[in-house]
Each structure stands twice: as structure tokens, then as C-alpha cells.
Amino acid sequence: MPSSISPAALETAVSEHLPWLRDLYRHFHRHPELSMAEHATADRIEQELTALGLEPQRIGGTGVVAVISNAAHAGAGTTAEGPTVLARADIDALPLQEDTGLEYASVTPGVMHACGHDAHATALLGAIRILNENRGAWSGTYIAVFQPGEETAAGARAMVDDGLLERVPRPDVALSQHVMPTAAGTIGTVAGPVLSAGDSLKITIHGRGAHGSMPHTAVDPVVLASSIVLRLQTVVSREVEPGTFAVLTVGSLWAGAKANIIPDSAELLLNIRTYDPAVREQVIAAIERIVRGECAAAGAPADPEFHYYDQYPLTSNDPGVTDTVTAAFVEHFGPRAVYEASRVTASEDFSLIPDAFGVPYTYWTVGSVDPARYRDAVARGAVSQEIPANHSPHFAPEEELTLLTATRAQVVAALAYLGVERGAV
């Protein structure tokens, strides 16, 4: 019986493909595309998959899926023996002007891969190539999902709505990863909540417009909106139990256009982050109660309007899957390279896919900063000042080590389930 890929063999295989990985990564970085408009990106992914002899599918508009069913040990025409693993990478970029000075910087004005999705797509393509070239080392089915629209929380839902569950085998486990501004060559894992649920909310409040010199004839929505903003600051500080995580941010307040006109409406944009579904419902209920109450107290002529959008689910890692994948990482990368990650208050839509299938998942982080630079910044307490974070116009992962680690991590995590010698990587 064939054995799984040894750590040394995997290191060699991925290193040999580094020029190809680098070319892919630089192509994606140079040519970023916004959420749900990743047409050229999807085309390039399809080209690479087809060149490997696979038959990619378009699902969810610009989403791409490829399935490797390794039936070599099951006999011709039969279902592959072994588990089914789904691995996902997001592929969209951000509406941001790049300011990295990289020779392969974005050539698209106002659009940038500032969150590492170019590295995610590259690493998943690398993992597919390694698994495709080493079919004797594993048994089962591998599903690679290149998901659009993560930055707008639209992509995972679009793929599910477009029949993902019916068009690929049902996985036993789902995997995903994200580059972060930590030391390249390291991997962070954690069981339980790892990324917060996120909800954006537009609130429109109605007043009665008037001349600025005649405020007694108006219901001033500017004053009303201001009182709402102040009162909303008490939701987390006075209604959520101390020690329980919740963030409520008013990111925008817009009203009026001229100094001597009292407008007839105002608009507020809010963002909510929580780790607990019950706390999420509590915060949302408090927001709506406060807004309605303030509008009533001001004598608003119409009820406020609430529009929820960019809603992200909670990402909560399954303990069993996380333990299995973490053990595989420690075995391959060594214990010094794998650490227990902290929860992140950002949000993701990845979990919509495994939740739709009803399967467990884990989501880990991969470092992307030159290790010496990162250690120096940590020693001086200057990480937040000197290390550009995701969504920064200066975000520029250390190329080689980030790509090597992210690609190996995808393969190692998959082989934790698919390896012929279970757990041997």
C-alpha cells in the first residue's frame, strides 16, 4: 500500500513549484478585481485547473470549483474510498489604492489585494497541484472552492444559492485559511469562535425640514441623529454583560447639504460584531429600541427604517477538526511554528458553506511578515505602528515564505484526513 507524502517530500515538492506559485501570485496581485466581478481571476483559475487535467465548474457567478476524486484504490467507475475534504480560498480584492511600491503592484487604479486573497487562491491552486501529482499518497475526494465576494459577504451565499450542495460531493470536513500580519512561517489555530459575526445596518430617520432660522417649525433630524449616536454608546457599556464581547460602531452620519437648511432626514451607518448569537440578538434589539424611542421622543413624523446588509456569520472552529489539523501542523512544521491564535474581531462568510452542508470545519491563520522584522517590532512594542495590517494600502506579505507555508498548510490539513496512513503527513 502506498504511504502518505512525507514531510521532506512535501517540502521538496512545494519548493520545486515556487516559481510557478510566485508567477501566479504576482499575476493575481497585479490584476485585482472587486467582489462578485472577479471575471479574469476566475478565468485564470479555470485555466490552471484545466491544465492539471481537471474539469472546473463555475458556481455563483465568478466562483470556481474543482473536484479530485481519487478512486485509484477503489476500482474503475466506483466512488473514491476515504473521506471527502472541502478546502476554500476567497479571491476578491478591495476598493483601495495600493501604496506598497512593489514591482508587481496593482495596475488597476483604486483596486488592491490588501487582504491576502491573492495568496489564498495561489496556495489552494498549489495544494491541488501537489495532490494531483501525488495521487498514490492519498485516498478520497478533494473539493477546491475558489469563492468570490468575501469582502461583501455575498460570495458564499451566491455559491450555495447556485447549487453548490447539489453539484459537488458532500464533504466530511471543510478547511480554510487566512494570511495575517504575524511572522511568516507560523500558523495559528484555535478551537471555538475565531472570527466574529458581523452585521452592517443603515438607519434612516425622518424629521421635518425647515429654514435654518425657523427651527421651531422643524423636527430636526440632525439633533435626533446626534442623540441616537450618543445613546447607542450605552448598549455595550450598560446592556451587555461585562466581559462579554460586543462592538457597536457608528461609522457614518449623513444629513443635510447647506448651513441654513434643516433637512428632513438623516442616515446612520452602523456595524456590529459579536461572538455569541444571543448577544447579537440582544444588541440588535437594543439598537432598534433606542432608535424608535428617540424618534418618538423627538416627535418624528414617520417611523425609522432599518436595512441590514453585509451580514457575516460567526466563524466557530470545531474542536475535533481543529485538534486533528493542529496535530498535523505540529507534526509537519514543528511545535515552535504553530501557536494558539487569538480570536479576531473581523468577520468572514466562509462558514456559510460548511454550515449549509452541515459539516464541521476549521479556519486557521498563516503569518505573512518577514520573521526578523516582526520579532523586532514585537520587542519594541511597535507592531501596530510598523506592521501594516490587512486592508491597509501598505499591506505587502513576505512573498516566498508566505506562499510556501500557505501551500504546505493546505496540503498538510487535507492529508490529515486523506492521507493513506491516517494522520501521517
PDB file of N, CA, C and O in Angstrom, residues 192-246:
ATOM      1  N   GLY A 192     -13.238  26.768  18.703  1.00  0.00           N
ATOM      2  CA  GLY A 192     -14.314  27.666  19.096  1.00  0.00           C
ATOM      3  C   GLY A 192     -14.346  28.923  18.255  1.00  0.00           C
ATOM      4  O   GLY A 192     -13.760  28.983  17.170  1.00  0.00           O
ATOM      5  N   PRO A 193     -15.029  29.966  18.728  1.00  0.00           N
ATOM      6  CA  PRO A 193     -15.141  31.205  17.950  1.00  0.00           C
ATOM      7  C   PRO A 193     -13.768  31.785  17.610  1.00  0.00           C
ATOM      8  O   PRO A 193     -12.939  31.978  18.488  1.00  0.00           O
ATOM      9  N   VAL A 194     -13.539  32.038  16.333  1.00  0.00           N
ATOM     10  CA  VAL A 194     -12.261  32.599  15.900  1.00  0.00           C
ATOM     11  C   VAL A 194     -12.473  33.923  15.181  1.00  0.00           C
ATOM     12  O   VAL A 194     -11.624  34.806  15.240  1.00  0.00           O
ATOM     13  N   LEU A 195     -13.599  34.083  14.489  1.00  0.00           N
ATOM     14  CA  LEU A 195     -13.963  35.338  13.831  1.00  0.00           C
ATOM     15  C   LEU A 195     -15.377  35.707  14.253  1.00  0.00           C
ATOM     16  O   LEU A 195     -16.243  34.847  14.373  1.00  0.00           O
ATOM     17  N   SER A 196     -15.590  36.986  14.446  1.00  0.00           N
ATOM     18  CA  SER A 196     -16.887  37.433  14.939  1.00  0.00           C
ATOM     19  C   SER A 196     -17.952  37.406  13.855  1.00  0.00           C
ATOM     20  O   SER A 196     -17.658  37.463  12.662  1.00  0.00           O
ATOM     21  N   ALA A 197     -19.207  37.322  14.299  1.00  0.00           N
ATOM     22  CA  ALA A 197     -20.314  37.616  13.396  1.00  0.00           C
ATOM     23  C   ALA A 197     -20.307  39.113  13.138  1.00  0.00           C
ATOM     24  O   ALA A 197     -19.951  39.908  14.011  1.00  0.00           O
ATOM     25  N   GLY A 198     -20.669  39.512  11.934  1.00  0.00           N
ATOM     26  CA  GLY A 198     -20.671  40.933  11.594  1.00  0.00           C
ATOM     27  C   GLY A 198     -21.959  41.322  10.895  1.00  0.00           C
ATOM     28  O   GLY A 198     -22.450  40.607  10.021  1.00  0.00           O
ATOM     29  N   ASP A 199     -22.508  42.454  11.299  1.00  0.00           N
ATOM     30  CA  ASP A 199     -23.730  42.974  10.674  1.00  0.00           C
ATOM     31  C   ASP A 199     -23.554  44.464  10.416  1.00  0.00           C
ATOM     32  O   ASP A 199     -23.152  45.208  11.316  1.00  0.00           O
ATOM     33  N   SER A 200     -23.850  44.888   9.197  1.00  0.00           N
ATOM     34  CA  SER A 200     -23.907  46.313   8.905  1.00  0.00           C
ATOM     35  C   SER A 200     -25.361  46.728   8.791  1.00  0.00           C
ATOM     36  O   SER A 200     -26.216  45.950   8.359  1.00  0.00           O
ATOM     37  N   LEU A 201     -25.630  47.955   9.172  1.00  0.00           N
ATOM     38  CA  LEU A 201     -27.010  48.420   9.292  1.00  0.00           C
ATOM     39  C   LEU A 201     -27.110  49.873   8.852  1.00  0.00           C
ATOM     40  O   LEU A 201     -26.342  50.714   9.319  1.00  0.00           O
ATOM     41  N   LYS A 202     -28.034  50.147   7.946  1.00  0.00           N
ATOM     42  CA  LYS A 202     -28.343  51.521   7.574  1.00  0.00           C
ATOM     43  C   LYS A 202     -29.668  51.905   8.219  1.00  0.00           C
ATOM     44  O   LYS A 202     -30.669  51.225   8.050  1.00  0.00           O
ATOM     45  N   ILE A 203     -29.640  53.011   8.966  1.00  0.00           N
ATOM     46  CA  ILE A 203     -30.844  53.516   9.626  1.00  0.00           C
ATOM     47  C   ILE A 203     -31.197  54.867   9.016  1.00  0.00           C
ATOM     48  O   ILE A 203     -30.371  55.780   8.989  1.00  0.00           O
ATOM     49  N   THR A 204     -32.404  54.987   8.541  1.00  0.00           N
ATOM     50  CA  THR A 204     -32.903  56.264   8.024  1.00  0.00           C
ATOM     51  C   THR A 204     -33.933  56.810   9.000  1.00  0.00           C
ATOM     52  O   THR A 204     -34.910  56.129   9.335  1.00  0.00           O
ATOM     53  N   ILE A 205     -33.682  58.017   9.487  1.00  0.00           N
ATOM     54  CA  ILE A 205     -34.636  58.640  10.407  1.00  0.00           C
ATOM     55  C   ILE A 205     -35.266  59.851   9.711  1.00  0.00           C
ATOM     56  O   ILE A 205     -34.624  60.530   8.917  1.00  0.00           O
ATOM     57  N   HIS A 206     -36.508  60.098  10.016  1.00  0.00           N
ATOM     58  CA  HIS A 206     -37.279  61.130   9.329  1.00  0.00           C
ATOM     59  C   HIS A 206     -37.603  62.292  10.267  1.00  0.00           C
ATOM     60  O   HIS A 206     -38.046  62.077  11.399  1.00  0.00           O
ATOM     61  N   GLY A 207     -37.359  63.500   9.778  1.00  0.00           N
ATOM     62  CA  GLY A 207     -37.726  64.698  10.517  1.00  0.00           C
ATOM     63  C   GLY A 207     -38.688  65.536   9.694  1.00  0.00           C
ATOM     64  O   GLY A 207     -39.384  65.028   8.816  1.00  0.00           O
ATOM     65  N   ARG A 208     -38.688  66.823   9.968  1.00  0.00           N
ATOM     66  CA  ARG A 208     -39.477  67.760   9.168  1.00  0.00           C
ATOM     67  C   ARG A 208     -38.572  68.935   8.846  1.00  0.00           C
ATOM     68  O   ARG A 208     -38.076  69.628   9.736  1.00  0.00           O
ATOM     69  N   GLY A 209     -38.319  69.136   7.542  1.00  0.00           N
ATOM     70  CA  GLY A 209     -37.397  70.175   7.136  1.00  0.00           C
ATOM     71  C   GLY A 209     -37.952  71.577   7.321  1.00  0.00           C
ATOM     72  O   GLY A 209     -39.167  71.778   7.378  1.00  0.00           O
ATOM     73  N   ALA A 210     -37.024  72.528   7.406  1.00  0.00           N
ATOM     74  CA  ALA A 210     -37.439  73.926   7.573  1.00  0.00           C
ATOM     75  C   ALA A 210     -36.251  74.830   7.295  1.00  0.00           C
ATOM     76  O   ALA A 210     -35.108  74.377   7.121  1.00  0.00           O
ATOM     77  N   HIS A 211     -36.499  76.136   7.272  1.00  0.00           N
ATOM     78  CA  HIS A 211     -35.435  77.130   7.165  1.00  0.00           C
ATOM     79  C   HIS A 211     -34.616  77.104   8.449  1.00  0.00           C
ATOM     80  O   HIS A 211     -35.162  76.956   9.550  1.00  0.00           O
ATOM     81  N   GLY A 212     -33.311  77.288   8.297  1.00  0.00           N
ATOM     82  CA  GLY A 212     -32.462  77.246   9.477  1.00  0.00           C
ATOM     83  C   GLY A 212     -32.780  78.316  10.498  1.00  0.00           C
ATOM     84  O   GLY A 212     -32.445  78.164  11.681  1.00  0.00           O
ATOM     85  N   SER A 213     -33.435  79.401  10.073  1.00  0.00           N
ATOM     86  CA  SER A 213     -33.786  80.472  11.001  1.00  0.00           C
ATOM     87  C   SER A 213     -35.108  80.223  11.715  1.00  0.00           C
ATOM     88  O   SER A 213     -35.505  81.008  12.570  1.00  0.00           O
ATOM     89  N   MET A 214     -35.775  79.095  11.363  1.00  0.00           N
ATOM     90  CA  MET A 214     -37.089  78.802  11.942  1.00  0.00           C
ATOM     91  C   MET A 214     -37.130  77.386  12.508  1.00  0.00           C
ATOM     92  O   MET A 214     -37.951  76.556  12.104  1.00  0.00           O
ATOM     93  N   PRO A 215     -36.248  77.063  13.429  1.00  0.00           N
ATOM     94  CA  PRO A 215     -36.154  75.696  13.928  1.00  0.00           C
ATOM     95  C   PRO A 215     -37.428  75.225  14.641  1.00  0.00           C
ATOM     96  O   PRO A 215     -37.663  74.017  14.736  1.00  0.00           O
ATOM     97  N   HIS A 216     -38.245  76.197  15.124  1.00  0.00           N
ATOM     98  CA  HIS A 216     -39.456  75.805  15.839  1.00  0.00           C
ATOM     99  C   HIS A 216     -40.488  75.153  14.924  1.00  0.00           C
ATOM    100  O   HIS A 216     -41.415  74.494  15.402  1.00  0.00           O
ATOM    101  N   THR A 217     -40.310  75.310  13.615  1.00  0.00           N
ATOM    102  CA  THR A 217     -41.246  74.691  12.668  1.00  0.00           C
ATOM    103  C   THR A 217     -40.753  73.326  12.176  1.00  0.00           C
ATOM    104  O   THR A 217     -41.416  72.686  11.353  1.00  0.00           O
ATOM    105  N   ALA A 218     -39.608  72.889  12.654  1.00  0.00           N
ATOM    106  CA  ALA A 218     -38.983  71.655  12.160  1.00  0.00           C
ATOM    107  C   ALA A 218     -38.977  70.568  13.219  1.00  0.00           C
ATOM    108  O   ALA A 218     -39.156  70.822  14.414  1.00  0.00           O
ATOM    109  N   VAL A 219     -38.773  69.358  12.771  1.00  0.00           N
ATOM    110  CA  VAL A 219     -38.292  68.259  13.619  1.00  0.00           C
ATOM    111  C   VAL A 219     -36.896  67.950  13.093  1.00  0.00           C
ATOM    112  O   VAL A 219     -36.737  67.366  12.013  1.00  0.00           O
ATOM    113  N   ASP A 220     -35.896  68.394  13.817  1.00  0.00           N
ATOM    114  CA  ASP A 220     -34.526  68.413  13.306  1.00  0.00           C
ATOM    115  C   ASP A 220     -33.889  67.024  13.354  1.00  0.00           C
ATOM    116  O   ASP A 220     -33.561  66.518  14.441  1.00  0.00           O
ATOM    117  N   PRO A 221     -33.669  66.379  12.203  1.00  0.00           N
ATOM    118  CA  PRO A 221     -33.076  65.038  12.211  1.00  0.00           C
ATOM    119  C   PRO A 221     -31.592  65.031  12.561  1.00  0.00           C
ATOM    120  O   PRO A 221     -31.056  63.992  12.934  1.00  0.00           O
ATOM    121  N   VAL A 222     -30.930  66.191  12.457  1.00  0.00           N
ATOM    122  CA  VAL A 222     -29.524  66.253  12.847  1.00  0.00           C
ATOM    123  C   VAL A 222     -29.391  66.115  14.350  1.00  0.00           C
ATOM    124  O   VAL A 222     -28.565  65.347  14.864  1.00  0.00           O
ATOM    125  N   VAL A 223     -30.204  66.858  15.071  1.00  0.00           N
ATOM    126  CA  VAL A 223     -30.210  66.744  16.534  1.00  0.00           C
ATOM    127  C   VAL A 223     -30.658  65.346  16.945  1.00  0.00           C
ATOM    128  O   VAL A 223     -30.080  64.724  17.847  1.00  0.00           O
ATOM    129  N   LEU A 224     -31.683  64.837  16.277  1.00  0.00           N
ATOM    130  CA  LEU A 224     -32.186  63.498  16.586  1.00  0.00           C
ATOM    131  C   LEU A 224     -31.112  62.444  16.344  1.00  0.00           C
ATOM    132  O   LEU A 224     -30.880  61.569  17.198  1.00  0.00           O
ATOM    133  N   ALA A 225     -30.431  62.525  15.217  1.00  0.00           N
ATOM    134  CA  ALA A 225     -29.370  61.558  14.926  1.00  0.00           C
ATOM    135  C   ALA A 225     -28.245  61.648  15.947  1.00  0.00           C
ATOM    136  O   ALA A 225     -27.688  60.633  16.371  1.00  0.00           O
ATOM    137  N   SER A 226     -27.923  62.869  16.367  1.00  0.00           N
ATOM    138  CA  SER A 226     -26.856  63.048  17.352  1.00  0.00           C
ATOM    139  C   SER A 226     -27.222  62.401  18.678  1.00  0.00           C
ATOM    140  O   SER A 226     -26.379  61.758  19.324  1.00  0.00           O
ATOM    141  N   SER A 227     -28.453  62.535  19.088  1.00  0.00           N
ATOM    142  CA  SER A 227     -28.880  61.922  20.350  1.00  0.00           C
ATOM    143  C   SER A 227     -28.881  60.400  20.233  1.00  0.00           C
ATOM    144  O   SER A 227     -28.550  59.693  21.201  1.00  0.00           O
ATOM    145  N   ILE A 228     -29.229  59.896  19.063  1.00  0.00           N
ATOM    146  CA  ILE A 228     -29.202  58.449  18.849  1.00  0.00           C
ATOM    147  C   ILE A 228     -27.776  57.923  18.953  1.00  0.00           C
ATOM    148  O   ILE A 228     -27.515  56.902  19.603  1.00  0.00           O
ATOM    149  N   VAL A 229     -26.814  58.625  18.328  1.00  0.00           N
ATOM    150  CA  VAL A 229     -25.415  58.188  18.375  1.00  0.00           C
ATOM    151  C   VAL A 229     -24.928  58.109  19.816  1.00  0.00           C
ATOM    152  O   VAL A 229     -24.301  57.124  20.227  1.00  0.00           O
ATOM    153  N   LEU A 230     -25.225  59.130  20.593  1.00  0.00           N
ATOM    154  CA  LEU A 230     -24.778  59.138  21.986  1.00  0.00           C
ATOM    155  C   LEU A 230     -25.440  58.020  22.784  1.00  0.00           C
ATOM    156  O   LEU A 230     -24.786  57.331  23.571  1.00  0.00           O
ATOM    157  N   ARG A 231     -26.715  57.826  22.575  1.00  0.00           N
ATOM    158  CA  ARG A 231     -27.421  56.798  23.328  1.00  0.00           C
ATOM    159  C   ARG A 231     -26.956  55.389  22.940  1.00  0.00           C
ATOM    160  O   ARG A 231     -26.897  54.487  23.787  1.00  0.00           O
ATOM    161  N   LEU A 232     -26.590  55.197  21.680  1.00  0.00           N
ATOM    162  CA  LEU A 232     -26.120  53.878  21.255  1.00  0.00           C
ATOM    163  C   LEU A 232     -24.821  53.478  21.945  1.00  0.00           C
ATOM    164  O   LEU A 232     -24.516  52.289  22.049  1.00  0.00           O
ATOM    165  N   GLN A 233     -24.075  54.468  22.429  1.00  0.00           N
ATOM    166  CA  GLN A 233     -22.831  54.139  23.138  1.00  0.00           C
ATOM    167  C   GLN A 233     -23.092  53.412  24.454  1.00  0.00           C
ATOM    168  O   GLN A 233     -22.163  52.836  25.041  1.00  0.00           O
ATOM    169  N   THR A 234     -24.314  53.408  24.918  1.00  0.00           N
ATOM    170  CA  THR A 234     -24.631  52.720  26.174  1.00  0.00           C
ATOM    171  C   THR A 234     -25.002  51.259  25.969  1.00  0.00           C
ATOM    172  O   THR A 234     -25.116  50.518  26.945  1.00  0.00           O
ATOM    173  N   VAL A 235     -25.185  50.831  24.725  1.00  0.00           N
ATOM    174  CA  VAL A 235     -25.612  49.447  24.501  1.00  0.00           C
ATOM    175  C   VAL A 235     -24.562  48.472  25.020  1.00  0.00           C
ATOM    176  O   VAL A 235     -24.858  47.571  25.812  1.00  0.00           O
ATOM    177  N   VAL A 236     -23.314  48.623  24.580  1.00  0.00           N
ATOM    178  CA  VAL A 236     -22.267  47.717  25.030  1.00  0.00           C
ATOM    179  C   VAL A 236     -21.857  48.018  26.466  1.00  0.00           C
ATOM    180  O   VAL A 236     -21.664  47.113  27.272  1.00  0.00           O
ATOM    181  N   SER A 237     -21.759  49.303  26.810  1.00  0.00           N
ATOM    182  CA  SER A 237     -21.244  49.662  28.130  1.00  0.00           C
ATOM    183  C   SER A 237     -22.236  49.420  29.259  1.00  0.00           C
ATOM    184  O   SER A 237     -21.821  49.224  30.408  1.00  0.00           O
ATOM    185  N   ARG A 238     -23.560  49.422  28.952  1.00  0.00           N
ATOM    186  CA  ARG A 238     -24.550  49.313  30.013  1.00  0.00           C
ATOM    187  C   ARG A 238     -25.561  48.188  29.836  1.00  0.00           C
ATOM    188  O   ARG A 238     -26.320  47.894  30.753  1.00  0.00           O
ATOM    189  N   GLU A 239     -25.593  47.542  28.678  1.00  0.00           N
ATOM    190  CA  GLU A 239     -26.580  46.479  28.477  1.00  0.00           C
ATOM    191  C   GLU A 239     -25.963  45.111  28.256  1.00  0.00           C
ATOM    192  O   GLU A 239     -26.586  44.096  28.539  1.00  0.00           O
ATOM    193  N   VAL A 240     -24.735  45.056  27.738  1.00  0.00           N
ATOM    194  CA  VAL A 240     -24.047  43.785  27.552  1.00  0.00           C
ATOM    195  C   VAL A 240     -23.235  43.480  28.802  1.00  0.00           C
ATOM    196  O   VAL A 240     -22.546  44.354  29.343  1.00  0.00           O
ATOM    197  N   GLU A 241     -23.321  42.246  29.261  1.00  0.00           N
ATOM    198  CA  GLU A 241     -22.634  41.857  30.491  1.00  0.00           C
ATOM    199  C   GLU A 241     -21.131  42.110  30.389  1.00  0.00           C
ATOM    200  O   GLU A 241     -20.513  41.762  29.373  1.00  0.00           O
ATOM    201  N   PRO A 242     -20.516  42.710  31.407  1.00  0.00           N
ATOM    202  CA  PRO A 242     -19.072  42.941  31.381  1.00  0.00           C
ATOM    203  C   PRO A 242     -18.306  41.640  31.140  1.00  0.00           C
ATOM    204  O   PRO A 242     -18.625  40.604  31.710  1.00  0.00           O
ATOM    205  N   GLY A 243     -17.308  41.704  30.288  1.00  0.00           N
ATOM    206  CA  GLY A 243     -16.537  40.524  29.939  1.00  0.00           C
ATOM    207  C   GLY A 243     -17.058  39.793  28.718  1.00  0.00           C
ATOM    208  O   GLY A 243     -16.387  38.903  28.197  1.00  0.00           O
ATOM    209  N   THR A 244     -18.254  40.161  28.261  1.00  0.00           N
ATOM    210  CA  THR A 244     -18.827  39.566  27.056  1.00  0.00           C
ATOM    211  C   THR A 244     -18.494  40.451  25.861  1.00  0.00           C
ATOM    212  O   THR A 244     -18.707  41.661  25.909  1.00  0.00           O
ATOM    213  N   PHE A 245     -17.989  39.848  24.805  1.00  0.00           N
ATOM    214  CA  PHE A 245     -17.542  40.632  23.661  1.00  0.00           C
ATOM    215  C   PHE A 245     -18.696  41.154  22.825  1.00  0.00           C
ATOM    216  O   PHE A 245     -19.607  40.414  22.453  1.00  0.00           O
ATOM    217  N   ALA A 246     -18.655  42.438  22.515  1.00  0.00           N
ATOM    218  CA  ALA A 246     -19.559  43.061  21.542  1.00  0.00           C
ATOM    219  C   ALA A 246     -18.947  44.395  21.137  1.00  0.00           C
ATOM    220  O   ALA A 246     -18.353  45.097  21.958  1.00  0.00           O
TER     221      ALA A 246
END
